[in-house]
Amino acid sequence: MAHFTPILDNIGSVLSFSYPFSDQVRFNAAWGSYYKLPIYTVLGFKNDEGDFANIDNEYINTIHYAAGFEYLPKADLRFTAEGFYKDYSNYPVSAFENISLANLGGGFGAIGNEKVTSVGGRRWESLWFRVFHAKETNQETVFNFFIYLC
């Protein structure tokens, strides 16, 4: 990372697909691969010798899968039900505690100000429902209902 990882190794991409069953019902699916730098406390941590200890850490990679149905009973009303799955890799893990930084929480302290390795992986599955209502004036009212599956 700090050695200037080639940009082509960290380019994200997204593919999406939509199939209309009728004027009112549509199936949607998407896949995406995203890259993100670790938090700044990881990037800026120096060891006792004053060297950047996390110089060889990788970009965090997340792959998202999403699929669902959309129902449009009228032009200004939309119901969607979608599920998604996220798969993380290269997530920073504390070299001292062997715990992913994602599991340490924010609290009022600083996380990541220690030696970490890019070996963590994490999966998060969730099902969410959204009711969407848009008016012709381009003002939007959105109501979200979330149901999480373990």
mmCIF file of C-alpha atoms in Angstrom:
data_model
loop_
_atom_site.group_PDB
_atom_site.id
_atom_site.type_symbol
_atom_site.label_atom_id
_atom_site.label_comp_id
_atom_site.label_asym_id
_atom_site.label_seq_id
_atom_site.Cartn_x
_atom_site.Cartn_y
_atom_site.Cartn_z
ATOM 1 C CA MET A 1 0.000 0.000 0.000
ATOM 2 C CA ALA A 2 2.573 2.569 1.095
ATOM 3 C CA HIS A 3 4.834 1.017 -1.542
ATOM 4 C CA PHE A 4 2.319 2.352 -4.062
ATOM 5 C CA THR A 5 0.387 -0.771 -4.971
ATOM 6 C CA PRO A 6 -0.324 -0.743 -8.723
ATOM 7 C CA ILE A 7 -3.665 0.955 -9.353
ATOM 8 C CA LEU A 8 -4.859 -1.889 -11.592
ATOM 9 C CA ASP A 9 -4.686 -4.269 -8.610
ATOM 10 C CA ASN A 10 -7.294 -2.205 -6.741
ATOM 11 C CA ILE A 11 -9.856 -1.181 -9.333
ATOM 12 C CA GLY A 12 -13.390 -2.007 -8.299
ATOM 13 C CA SER A 13 -16.102 -3.013 -10.688
ATOM 14 C CA VAL A 14 -19.869 -3.353 -10.624
ATOM 15 C CA LEU A 15 -22.239 -5.418 -12.734
ATOM 16 C CA SER A 16 -26.003 -5.139 -12.536
ATOM 17 C CA PHE A 17 -28.919 -6.860 -14.202
ATOM 18 C CA SER A 18 -32.622 -6.078 -14.315
ATOM 19 C CA TYR A 19 -35.337 -8.233 -15.838
ATOM 20 C CA PRO A 20 -38.897 -6.885 -16.229
ATOM 21 C CA PHE A 21 -41.599 -9.519 -15.740
ATOM 22 C CA SER A 22 -44.230 -6.883 -16.503
ATOM 23 C CA ASP A 23 -44.648 -3.098 -16.375
ATOM 24 C CA GLN A 24 -45.039 -3.381 -12.608
ATOM 25 C CA VAL A 25 -42.706 -6.218 -11.523
ATOM 26 C CA ARG A 26 -38.980 -6.406 -12.049
ATOM 27 C CA PHE A 27 -36.141 -8.630 -10.808
ATOM 28 C CA ASN A 28 -32.851 -6.855 -10.037
ATOM 29 C CA ALA A 29 -29.416 -8.292 -9.272
ATOM 30 C CA ALA A 30 -25.989 -6.755 -8.785
ATOM 31 C CA TRP A 31 -22.407 -7.725 -8.021
ATOM 32 C CA GLY A 32 -19.652 -5.338 -7.036
ATOM 33 C CA SER A 33 -16.042 -5.445 -5.908
ATOM 34 C CA TYR A 34 -14.843 -2.437 -3.912
ATOM 35 C CA TYR A 35 -11.464 -1.449 -2.445
ATOM 36 C CA LYS A 36 -10.793 0.881 0.455
ATOM 37 C CA LEU A 37 -7.727 2.042 2.373
ATOM 38 C CA PRO A 38 -7.502 0.985 6.031
ATOM 39 C CA ILE A 39 -8.267 3.690 8.601
ATOM 40 C CA TYR A 40 -5.662 6.408 9.122
ATOM 41 C CA THR A 41 -4.640 5.183 12.570
ATOM 42 C CA VAL A 42 -3.490 1.956 10.869
ATOM 43 C CA LEU A 43 -1.674 3.804 8.101
ATOM 44 C CA GLY A 44 0.066 6.235 10.454
ATOM 45 C CA PHE A 45 1.132 3.842 13.236
ATOM 46 C CA LYS A 46 4.884 3.813 13.871
ATOM 47 C CA ASN A 47 6.827 1.163 15.785
ATOM 48 C CA ASP A 48 9.376 1.908 18.516
ATOM 49 C CA GLU A 49 12.060 2.578 15.883
ATOM 50 C CA GLY A 50 9.887 5.256 14.255
ATOM 51 C CA ASP A 51 9.140 3.234 11.131
ATOM 52 C CA PHE A 52 5.645 2.835 9.727
ATOM 53 C CA ALA A 53 4.743 -0.633 11.015
ATOM 54 C CA ASN A 54 1.818 -1.289 8.673
ATOM 55 C CA ILE A 55 3.491 -0.350 5.415
ATOM 56 C CA ASP A 56 2.769 -3.710 3.781
ATOM 57 C CA ASN A 57 -0.952 -3.857 4.566
ATOM 58 C CA GLU A 58 -3.339 -4.360 1.675
ATOM 59 C CA TYR A 59 -6.408 -2.433 0.600
ATOM 60 C CA ILE A 60 -9.577 -3.815 2.204
ATOM 61 C CA ASN A 61 -11.656 -5.608 -0.422
ATOM 62 C CA THR A 62 -15.413 -6.098 -0.228
ATOM 63 C CA ILE A 63 -17.460 -8.128 -2.668
ATOM 64 C CA HIS A 64 -21.204 -7.411 -2.614
ATOM 65 C CA TYR A 65 -23.956 -9.596 -4.017
ATOM 66 C CA ALA A 66 -27.524 -8.259 -4.107
ATOM 67 C CA ALA A 67 -30.777 -9.511 -5.583
ATOM 68 C CA GLY A 68 -34.419 -8.681 -5.175
ATOM 69 C CA PHE A 69 -37.766 -7.782 -6.598
ATOM 70 C CA GLU A 70 -39.366 -4.428 -7.247
ATOM 71 C CA TYR A 71 -43.091 -3.765 -7.497
ATOM 72 C CA LEU A 72 -44.437 -0.486 -8.893
ATOM 73 C CA PRO A 73 -48.245 -0.424 -8.425
ATOM 74 C CA LYS A 74 -48.336 3.192 -9.675
ATOM 75 C CA ALA A 75 -45.851 5.737 -10.964
ATOM 76 C CA ASP A 76 -45.126 7.329 -7.585
ATOM 77 C CA LEU A 77 -45.014 4.244 -5.385
ATOM 78 C CA ARG A 78 -42.344 1.560 -5.264
ATOM 79 C CA PHE A 79 -41.938 -1.503 -3.044
ATOM 80 C CA THR A 80 -38.656 -3.362 -3.027
ATOM 81 C CA ALA A 81 -37.477 -6.484 -1.228
ATOM 82 C CA GLU A 82 -33.782 -7.202 -1.574
ATOM 83 C CA GLY A 83 -31.217 -9.399 0.048
ATOM 84 C CA PHE A 84 -27.498 -8.855 0.035
ATOM 85 C CA TYR A 85 -24.331 -10.626 1.030
ATOM 86 C CA LYS A 86 -20.973 -8.991 1.715
ATOM 87 C CA ASP A 87 -17.634 -10.759 1.788
ATOM 88 C CA TYR A 88 -14.654 -8.832 3.185
ATOM 89 C CA SER A 89 -11.008 -9.744 2.709
ATOM 90 C CA ASN A 90 -7.695 -8.166 3.750
ATOM 91 C CA TYR A 91 -9.396 -6.652 6.791
ATOM 92 C CA PRO A 92 -6.882 -5.363 9.385
ATOM 93 C CA VAL A 93 -6.382 -7.735 12.316
ATOM 94 C CA SER A 94 -4.565 -6.751 15.501
ATOM 95 C CA ALA A 95 -1.178 -8.480 15.615
ATOM 96 C CA PHE A 96 -1.282 -8.207 19.419
ATOM 97 C CA GLU A 97 -4.827 -9.447 20.165
ATOM 98 C CA ASN A 98 -5.490 -11.371 16.923
ATOM 99 C CA ILE A 99 -8.909 -9.676 16.648
ATOM 100 C CA SER A 100 -10.289 -7.993 13.548
ATOM 101 C CA LEU A 101 -10.512 -4.214 13.926
ATOM 102 C CA ALA A 102 -14.101 -4.502 12.678
ATOM 103 C CA ASN A 103 -14.944 -6.264 15.959
ATOM 104 C CA LEU A 104 -13.342 -3.698 18.266
ATOM 105 C CA GLY A 105 -15.955 -0.973 17.819
ATOM 106 C CA GLY A 106 -15.391 2.750 17.848
ATOM 107 C CA GLY A 107 -16.280 3.762 21.375
ATOM 108 C CA PHE A 108 -14.446 6.849 22.537
ATOM 109 C CA GLY A 109 -10.983 5.379 22.053
ATOM 110 C CA ALA A 110 -8.795 5.018 19.014
ATOM 111 C CA ILE A 111 -8.557 1.727 17.181
ATOM 112 C CA GLY A 112 -5.845 0.688 14.774
ATOM 113 C CA ASN A 113 -2.977 2.512 16.488
ATOM 114 C CA GLU A 114 -1.007 -0.734 16.649
ATOM 115 C CA LYS A 115 0.686 -3.285 14.400
ATOM 116 C CA VAL A 116 -1.934 -5.020 12.226
ATOM 117 C CA THR A 117 -1.947 -7.637 9.473
ATOM 118 C CA SER A 118 -4.185 -7.820 6.385
ATOM 119 C CA VAL A 119 -5.495 -11.328 6.965
ATOM 120 C CA GLY A 120 -9.038 -10.759 8.190
ATOM 121 C CA GLY A 121 -12.152 -11.856 6.412
ATOM 122 C CA ARG A 122 -15.744 -11.299 7.406
ATOM 123 C CA ARG A 123 -19.128 -12.165 5.997
ATOM 124 C CA TRP A 124 -22.293 -10.208 6.609
ATOM 125 C CA GLU A 125 -25.673 -11.350 5.417
ATOM 126 C CA SER A 126 -28.758 -9.239 5.634
ATOM 127 C CA LEU A 127 -32.232 -9.022 4.216
ATOM 128 C CA TRP A 128 -33.826 -5.622 3.997
ATOM 129 C CA PHE A 129 -37.092 -4.230 2.759
ATOM 130 C CA ARG A 130 -37.674 -0.730 1.499
ATOM 131 C CA VAL A 131 -40.866 1.150 0.821
ATOM 132 C CA PHE A 132 -40.202 4.088 -1.442
ATOM 133 C CA HIS A 133 -42.602 6.890 -2.313
ATOM 134 C CA ALA A 134 -41.656 9.676 -4.732
ATOM 135 C CA LYS A 135 -43.826 12.655 -5.619
ATOM 136 C CA GLU A 136 -43.929 14.303 -9.030
ATOM 137 C CA THR A 137 -42.223 17.387 -7.576
ATOM 138 C CA ASN A 138 -39.022 15.308 -7.274
ATOM 139 C CA GLN A 139 -39.265 15.458 -3.499
ATOM 140 C CA GLU A 140 -38.823 12.058 -1.942
ATOM 141 C CA THR A 141 -40.195 10.412 1.150
ATOM 142 C CA VAL A 142 -38.424 7.184 2.035
ATOM 143 C CA PHE A 143 -39.426 4.668 4.683
ATOM 144 C CA ASN A 144 -36.940 1.894 5.386
ATOM 145 C CA PHE A 145 -37.687 -1.316 7.230
ATOM 146 C CA PHE A 146 -34.752 -3.587 7.970
ATOM 147 C CA ILE A 147 -34.821 -7.228 8.981
ATOM 148 C CA TYR A 148 -31.420 -8.794 9.649
ATOM 149 C CA LEU A 149 -30.800 -12.500 9.285
ATOM 150 C CA CYS A 150 -28.063 -14.222 11.260
#
